[in-house]
Amino acid sequence: MLLVPTLSENNGIPYYIQLYDYFKKEIISGTLPADCRLPSIRDLAAQIHISTTPVELAYQQLMSEGFITSKPRSGYRVQKVHLLSEIAEGLERPPLPQEPITARDPRTYAYDFHISRNDFSHFPHKIWHSLYQEQLTNPELLQYGDPQGEPALRLSLAVHLRQFRGLRCTPEQIVIGGDQYTLCSLVALLLQEKAGKLAIEDPGYHLLPAAFKRHGFNVIPLPLQEDGLDVEQLYSSGANSVYISPSHQFPRGMVMPIAKRLALLEWARSSGGYIIEDDYDGEFRYHGRPIPALQGLLDNSPVIYMCSAAQSVAPALCIHYMVLPQQLLPDYHRLKSELYLEHSASRLHQIALHYFIERGYFAKHVRRMRLLYQRKHDLLLHSIQQYFGEKAAVSGQGAGFHLLLTLRSGGSARRLAELAGTAGIRVTPMSYTWWNGPDNDEPEFILGFGGIAEVNIEEGIRRLAEVWLGQIPER
């Protein structure tokens, strides 16, 4: 039996809203079940002694929100909705396993070995402020820009990449975006009809393969050998595209030798496939010469090169870029036209970065930062050796902004990370980098040294050894 609502004349709420609230509550609670028939507008108005207008307005609002429907010769009927009891039941599920501590952990640590923080103690604030202020005086830069990126910045990037990373590219091949996902999505759209199977390094960085998976790609994780991706398994996988970080693999840190790089290029030639090269920290190698990018080994190579200004300058600039193979440029321009693409990276930041590169500030800044990060890198290595000795192994050293530490005594990575966190030390279990086996709990940890102050590195490692080894090591 339908409950008749009681309306108040004194609360200042219009009758139609009171009716709407009443029926909405009764439907959600399940008091009015699905397919229950409501009285006609005229009958309900007569029952509660009001005009038909408030009832009609209430019914219209309920219909617009999907709570009721109106059928010819059937009147108004309640639609099926998820009841509050069902929703609550769904919330009362067993708790998920605790997530590993990752770089997104928002807590503050006294000794923060964050895996992706930068050191801005030497950032050229005055120079950057001056360059940025110059752009603010140009009203044209407040208009829409080139969707591919500012031509001036693409030119300066092409010169820099040829000179310092060994690329073979022109400004026309460079596409600038405001974030990694934007560029990853564009690449996925470009390759959708050419390459539906993407092979990836496992463990590895998940942003690009996750984006490709969202775009319908079949993601095929392949194991790593001591010198990088297993090329024989790449051949047998049936993949027609592959994502790699050959200059400093994330997170293992190995450098892919020239023989394997050439084998990858041969795979691409023979299969008609594409190689996506992530050169996220290629500027920062601390012992020996920088490793040239894979893209530059071959003219018109089938390599999509991806990099950014996040590590070399600052993440807040939101400037990422890729270099497309010549054969993909017509497809890119068709896609740009079809999607009405606009610039996704700030024009002001793009032009400021152009002058930062063109006037020589960028190269000077990278040299200075490379020396700073090298000191931190070497101090971290020395501290681990001093306080852990043979009880831990280190890999991935020599480049980038992190090392990989493996505790020989074993134990749960999650538990060890929690113990370290309680002592004010951030470390990141490597488990989240596995595509297959993300529940891996082996005691392998990514220790970032980019953002931690030099004076905190040795003491942080000493305390970490104290927490994990159960004793205070001798200095």
XYZ file of C-alpha atoms in Angstrom:
475
model
C 0.000 0.000 0.000
C 1.304 3.441 -0.938
C 2.207 5.638 2.002
C 0.684 9.089 1.720
C 3.246 11.837 2.352
C 2.639 14.425 5.022
C 3.445 17.931 3.852
C 4.462 20.849 6.024
C 3.146 24.337 5.360
C 5.592 26.054 7.720
C 9.111 24.904 6.834
C 9.492 27.136 3.780
C 10.174 24.211 1.418
C 7.909 24.136 -1.668
C 5.435 21.257 -1.836
C 6.939 19.776 -4.998
C 10.389 19.508 -3.338
C 8.861 17.889 -0.248
C 7.091 15.375 -2.490
C 10.226 14.734 -4.510
C 12.327 14.160 -1.346
C 9.674 11.856 0.106
C 9.375 9.575 -2.924
C 13.155 9.547 -3.532
C 13.769 8.399 0.059
C 11.092 5.691 -0.102
C 12.380 4.348 -3.420
C 16.062 4.247 -2.354
C 15.203 2.572 0.941
C 13.180 -0.104 -0.850
C 9.880 0.815 0.797
C 8.523 1.490 -2.682
C 9.774 -1.547 -4.676
C 10.551 -1.701 -8.375
C 7.481 -1.591 -10.679
C 5.299 -0.291 -7.843
C 2.588 1.905 -9.331
C 2.238 5.459 -8.029
C -1.107 7.263 -7.901
C -1.966 9.519 -10.785
C -1.184 13.206 -10.465
C -4.856 14.026 -9.974
C -5.486 11.258 -7.386
C -2.417 12.128 -5.281
C -3.257 15.839 -5.334
C -6.750 15.020 -4.093
C -5.438 12.728 -1.337
C -3.140 15.364 0.184
C -5.386 18.327 -0.632
C -3.101 20.361 -2.884
C -3.225 21.427 -6.524
C -1.926 19.150 -9.261
C 1.010 21.437 -10.153
C 3.368 20.456 -7.263
C 2.675 16.751 -7.866
C 3.385 17.096 -11.577
C 6.661 18.963 -10.905
C 7.770 16.329 -8.373
C 7.002 13.462 -10.782
C 8.862 15.199 -13.593
C 11.973 15.572 -11.433
C 11.785 11.940 -10.318
C 11.501 10.826 -13.956
C 14.444 13.007 -15.049
C 16.631 11.339 -12.414
C 15.474 7.829 -13.304
C 13.557 7.027 -10.121
C 10.211 6.547 -11.881
C 8.955 6.077 -15.402
C 5.692 6.875 -17.158
C 4.098 4.278 -19.431
C 0.948 4.691 -21.555
C -2.119 3.160 -19.892
C 0.120 2.056 -17.021
C 0.755 5.318 -15.182
C 3.821 6.136 -13.112
C 5.910 3.199 -11.931
C 9.046 2.892 -9.782
C 12.263 2.039 -11.615
C 14.702 -0.553 -10.278
C 17.578 1.095 -8.411
C 20.388 -0.211 -6.213
C 19.094 -0.150 -2.674
C 21.118 1.430 0.111
C 21.272 -1.950 1.809
C 22.856 -3.461 -1.320
C 25.385 -0.646 -1.545
C 26.290 -1.042 2.125
C 26.622 -4.785 1.588
C 29.111 -4.142 -1.200
C 31.132 -1.864 1.057
C 31.394 -4.521 3.736
C 33.883 -6.630 1.796
C 37.078 -7.999 3.293
C 39.834 -5.355 3.272
C 42.292 -5.531 0.399
C 45.902 -6.387 1.116
C 47.888 -3.344 2.184
C 49.396 -1.542 -0.769
C 53.176 -1.241 -0.902
C 54.650 2.135 -0.064
C 55.174 3.874 -3.398
C 56.312 7.265 -4.591
C 52.776 8.581 -4.040
C 52.997 8.061 -0.280
C 52.202 11.579 1.020
C 53.863 11.288 4.435
C 56.840 13.401 5.490
C 60.069 11.563 6.252
C 63.229 12.763 7.970
C 65.257 10.624 5.543
C 63.378 10.628 2.265
C 64.780 8.331 -0.433
C 61.907 9.286 -2.738
C 62.286 7.684 -6.162
C 61.312 10.690 -8.301
C 62.123 13.909 -6.477
C 64.538 16.537 -7.728
C 67.061 18.750 -5.980
C 66.310 22.416 -6.597
C 69.083 23.846 -4.417
C 70.926 24.903 -7.606
C 67.888 25.772 -9.711
C 68.591 29.001 -11.682
C 65.582 30.856 -10.281
C 66.636 34.333 -11.425
C 67.403 33.213 -14.975
C 64.152 31.282 -15.301
C 62.134 34.141 -13.790
C 63.691 36.567 -16.259
C 63.008 34.296 -19.245
C 59.427 33.705 -18.146
C 58.802 37.403 -17.579
C 59.990 38.090 -21.115
C 57.224 35.862 -22.476
C 54.504 37.568 -20.410
C 55.074 40.775 -22.395
C 54.083 39.006 -25.632
C 50.268 38.933 -25.845
C 50.467 36.587 -28.835
C 51.619 33.804 -26.502
C 48.280 33.989 -24.693
C 46.571 32.740 -27.856
C 46.246 29.109 -28.934
C 49.543 27.644 -30.073
C 50.747 24.918 -32.407
C 49.225 21.587 -31.280
C 52.527 19.898 -32.106
C 54.443 22.278 -29.848
C 56.055 25.671 -30.357
C 58.263 25.567 -33.482
C 61.056 27.434 -31.692
C 61.234 24.875 -28.897
C 61.054 21.962 -31.333
C 64.019 23.438 -33.204
C 66.116 23.928 -30.052
C 65.208 20.432 -28.825
C 66.204 18.896 -32.163
C 69.617 20.584 -31.979
C 70.095 19.514 -28.350
C 69.016 15.916 -28.977
C 71.347 15.566 -31.952
C 74.274 17.028 -30.027
C 73.870 15.396 -26.617
C 71.772 12.250 -27.149
C 72.888 11.273 -30.648
C 69.407 11.394 -32.222
C 68.779 11.724 -35.944
C 65.739 13.957 -36.079
C 64.264 17.196 -37.372
C 61.937 19.652 -35.591
C 59.084 18.293 -37.736
C 59.408 14.925 -35.987
C 59.066 16.338 -32.456
C 55.700 16.473 -30.673
C 55.407 18.300 -27.337
C 52.784 17.473 -24.720
C 51.813 18.594 -21.242
C 52.051 15.149 -19.637
C 53.225 11.632 -20.351
C 49.741 10.176 -20.652
C 48.799 12.597 -23.438
C 51.776 11.509 -25.530
C 51.300 7.830 -24.676
C 47.679 8.037 -25.808
C 48.680 9.689 -29.063
C 51.223 6.929 -29.734
C 48.621 4.274 -28.957
C 46.206 5.866 -31.414
C 48.939 6.088 -34.068
C 49.830 2.408 -33.679
C 46.338 0.967 -33.177
C 45.933 -0.190 -36.771
C 49.609 -1.113 -37.198
C 50.525 -2.854 -33.952
C 47.949 -4.245 -31.564
C 50.382 -6.207 -29.378
C 52.822 -4.362 -27.128
C 55.754 -6.162 -25.484
C 57.124 -4.571 -22.321
C 59.966 -5.038 -19.852
C 58.897 -6.843 -16.694
C 59.580 -5.338 -14.203
C 59.214 -1.877 -15.678
C 57.401 1.454 -15.763
C 53.655 0.986 -16.154
C 52.289 4.312 -17.400
C 52.707 3.639 -21.106
C 51.606 -0.028 -21.143
C 48.626 0.826 -18.930
C 47.621 3.567 -21.379
C 48.031 1.181 -24.315
C 45.942 -1.447 -22.552
C 43.173 1.141 -22.124
C 43.344 1.682 -25.879
C 42.752 -2.009 -26.568
C 46.314 -3.283 -26.918
C 47.347 -6.734 -25.795
C 50.220 -6.101 -23.348
C 52.842 -8.872 -23.277
C 55.333 -8.722 -20.370
C 58.749 -10.174 -21.195
C 61.464 -11.116 -18.703
C 64.743 -9.251 -18.355
C 68.160 -10.766 -18.819
C 71.315 -9.305 -17.297
C 71.675 -6.943 -20.244
C 68.010 -6.095 -20.787
C 64.957 -7.413 -22.600
C 65.034 -10.984 -23.892
C 65.006 -10.422 -27.686
C 64.421 -14.117 -28.491
C 61.230 -14.050 -26.456
C 60.276 -10.821 -28.223
C 60.404 -12.691 -31.560
C 58.302 -15.576 -30.251
C 55.782 -13.309 -28.461
C 54.071 -12.174 -31.657
C 54.316 -8.544 -30.509
C 54.512 -5.844 -33.163
C 55.615 -3.039 -30.840
C 57.914 -2.984 -27.817
C 58.476 -0.498 -24.990
C 61.978 -0.323 -23.497
C 64.300 1.909 -21.443
C 67.684 0.885 -22.896
C 69.991 3.584 -21.474
C 69.065 2.889 -17.835
C 66.313 0.321 -17.407
C 63.682 1.138 -14.814
C 63.888 -0.208 -12.155
C 66.753 -2.704 -12.656
C 69.128 -0.055 -13.991
C 71.045 -2.151 -16.544
C 72.369 -0.581 -19.753
C 71.454 -2.379 -22.965
C 74.634 -3.175 -24.958
C 75.025 -2.269 -28.597
C 74.617 -5.861 -29.804
C 71.186 -6.140 -28.211
C 70.205 -2.681 -29.480
C 71.059 -3.705 -33.012
C 69.142 -6.963 -32.502
C 66.087 -4.921 -31.530
C 66.410 -2.790 -34.653
C 66.680 -5.952 -36.732
C 63.515 -7.284 -35.054
C 61.702 -4.069 -35.971
C 62.951 -4.242 -39.577
C 62.029 -7.878 -40.081
C 58.642 -7.690 -38.326
C 57.570 -4.220 -39.415
C 57.273 -3.353 -35.739
C 57.971 -0.222 -33.722
C 60.272 0.387 -30.753
C 59.205 2.896 -28.100
C 62.329 4.166 -26.346
C 61.930 5.774 -22.910
C 64.992 7.961 -22.254
C 63.699 9.331 -18.946
C 67.130 9.963 -17.372
C 69.528 9.723 -20.309
C 71.154 13.075 -19.457
C 72.451 11.753 -16.154
C 75.284 9.244 -16.361
C 77.972 9.597 -13.710
C 80.903 7.440 -14.762
C 81.951 7.154 -18.382
C 80.388 8.810 -21.391
C 76.598 9.134 -21.753
C 74.982 6.238 -23.621
C 73.656 7.460 -27.010
C 69.967 6.900 -27.617
C 68.849 3.865 -29.579
C 66.954 6.104 -31.996
C 70.164 7.535 -33.444
C 71.732 4.237 -34.467
C 69.890 4.101 -37.781
C 68.614 6.571 -40.356
C 64.814 6.596 -40.508
C 64.763 4.182 -37.581
C 61.407 2.733 -36.478
C 61.946 4.154 -32.976
C 59.532 6.431 -31.122
C 61.751 8.337 -28.707
C 60.153 9.716 -25.502
C 61.629 12.092 -22.950
C 60.766 15.175 -20.889
C 62.064 18.234 -19.068
C 60.802 16.842 -15.758
C 64.133 15.503 -14.501
C 66.501 17.824 -16.347
C 64.705 21.051 -15.374
C 61.530 20.640 -13.273
C 58.356 18.496 -13.304
C 56.184 21.573 -12.737
C 56.947 22.832 -16.257
C 54.771 19.995 -17.619
C 56.812 19.694 -20.796
C 57.190 16.221 -22.282
C 58.119 15.383 -25.851
C 58.530 12.569 -28.314
C 60.313 12.099 -31.622
C 58.240 10.216 -34.203
C 59.637 8.165 -37.082
C 59.260 9.887 -40.447
C 56.815 7.224 -41.604
C 54.365 8.051 -38.797
C 54.222 11.795 -39.451
C 51.383 11.660 -42.040
C 49.319 9.587 -39.599
C 50.050 12.047 -36.791
C 48.918 15.037 -38.844
C 45.717 13.255 -39.861
C 45.081 12.410 -36.218
C 45.789 15.992 -35.172
C 43.250 17.250 -37.675
C 40.656 14.600 -36.869
C 40.759 15.211 -33.094
C 41.058 19.027 -33.302
C 44.109 18.801 -31.061
C 45.331 21.900 -29.242
C 48.576 22.531 -27.400
C 48.626 20.787 -24.029
C 51.842 22.313 -22.647
C 51.932 25.982 -21.626
C 53.159 28.165 -24.473
C 54.822 30.463 -21.944
C 56.803 27.564 -20.487
C 57.656 26.247 -23.947
C 59.146 29.523 -25.171
C 60.936 30.147 -21.873
C 62.476 26.663 -22.164
C 63.451 27.393 -25.769
C 65.504 30.417 -24.705
C 66.837 28.483 -21.705
C 68.274 25.959 -24.176
C 69.239 28.363 -26.960
C 71.170 30.739 -24.699
C 73.232 27.948 -23.169
C 71.637 27.943 -19.715
C 70.249 24.433 -20.075
C 73.578 22.739 -20.863
C 75.240 24.594 -17.972
C 72.410 23.626 -15.612
C 72.576 19.944 -16.599
C 76.359 19.882 -16.068
C 75.967 21.377 -12.614
C 73.135 19.008 -11.667
C 75.040 16.012 -13.003
C 77.922 16.788 -10.624
C 75.517 17.230 -7.706
C 73.672 13.987 -8.404
C 76.972 12.171 -8.921
C 78.097 13.180 -5.423
C 74.810 11.911 -3.990
C 75.000 8.711 -6.031
C 78.540 7.963 -4.853
C 77.740 8.844 -1.237
C 74.710 6.544 -1.264
C 76.788 3.682 -2.678
C 79.516 4.233 -0.119
C 77.028 4.424 2.760
C 75.308 1.184 1.762
C 78.647 -0.585 1.570
C 79.736 0.869 4.912
C 76.618 0.002 6.904
C 75.213 -3.053 5.110
C 78.387 -4.671 3.816
C 77.712 -8.171 2.488
C 74.193 -8.190 3.910
C 72.813 -6.248 0.937
C 73.404 -6.129 -2.814
C 73.217 -3.017 -4.963
C 72.387 -2.846 -8.660
C 71.414 -0.215 -11.212
C 74.163 2.197 -10.232
C 76.021 4.602 -12.505
C 73.135 6.663 -13.876
C 69.727 8.135 -13.187
C 68.291 9.002 -9.795
C 67.918 5.696 -7.959
C 69.671 2.516 -6.942
C 68.189 -0.902 -6.339
C 68.988 -2.423 -2.925
C 68.334 -6.102 -2.208
C 68.502 -7.364 1.363
C 70.274 -10.733 1.351
C 68.685 -11.896 4.595
C 65.245 -11.977 3.003
C 62.010 -10.875 4.619
C 58.802 -9.158 3.574
C 59.366 -5.980 1.570
C 56.116 -4.496 2.824
C 56.973 -5.188 6.436
C 60.512 -3.853 6.051
C 59.213 -0.690 4.373
C 56.762 -0.191 7.245
C 59.564 -0.567 9.777
C 61.648 1.965 7.880
C 58.708 4.348 7.661
C 58.132 4.144 11.400
C 61.756 5.213 11.840
C 61.235 8.192 9.522
C 62.878 6.647 6.449
C 61.107 6.383 3.083
C 62.075 3.414 0.897
C 60.030 2.017 -1.987
C 59.468 -1.719 -2.458
C 60.109 -2.719 -6.054
C 57.050 -4.973 -6.160
C 54.791 -2.393 -7.819
C 56.963 -2.395 -10.948
C 56.048 -5.988 -11.863
C 53.345 -6.408 -14.503
C 53.129 -10.120 -13.767
C 53.333 -10.847 -10.044
C 52.593 -7.441 -8.456
C 52.162 -9.284 -5.147
C 55.863 -10.109 -5.170
C 57.138 -9.342 -1.661
C 60.866 -9.963 -2.102
C 63.063 -7.497 -0.143
C 64.076 -5.354 -3.140
C 63.870 -1.597 -2.728
C 64.245 1.448 -4.961
C 66.305 4.103 -3.168
C 66.053 7.514 -4.802
C 68.820 10.010 -4.122
C 67.714 12.950 -6.262
C 65.662 14.844 -3.706
C 67.324 13.959 -0.396
C 69.865 16.411 1.016
C 73.461 15.218 0.858
C 73.876 15.651 4.614
C 71.028 13.179 5.237
C 72.185 10.318 3.021
C 74.757 8.655 5.244
C 72.722 9.015 8.430
C 69.599 7.774 6.649
C 71.390 4.613 5.503
C 72.959 4.109 8.944
C 69.525 4.250 10.570
C 68.057 1.995 7.897
C 70.709 -0.617 8.648
C 69.976 -0.251 12.337
C 66.252 -0.847 11.764
C 66.663 -3.777 9.386
C 69.734 -5.501 10.783
C 68.819 -5.048 14.431
C 72.093 -3.463 15.469
C 73.910 -0.160 15.231
C 76.704 -0.667 12.720
C 80.129 0.705 13.480
C 80.979 3.960 11.767
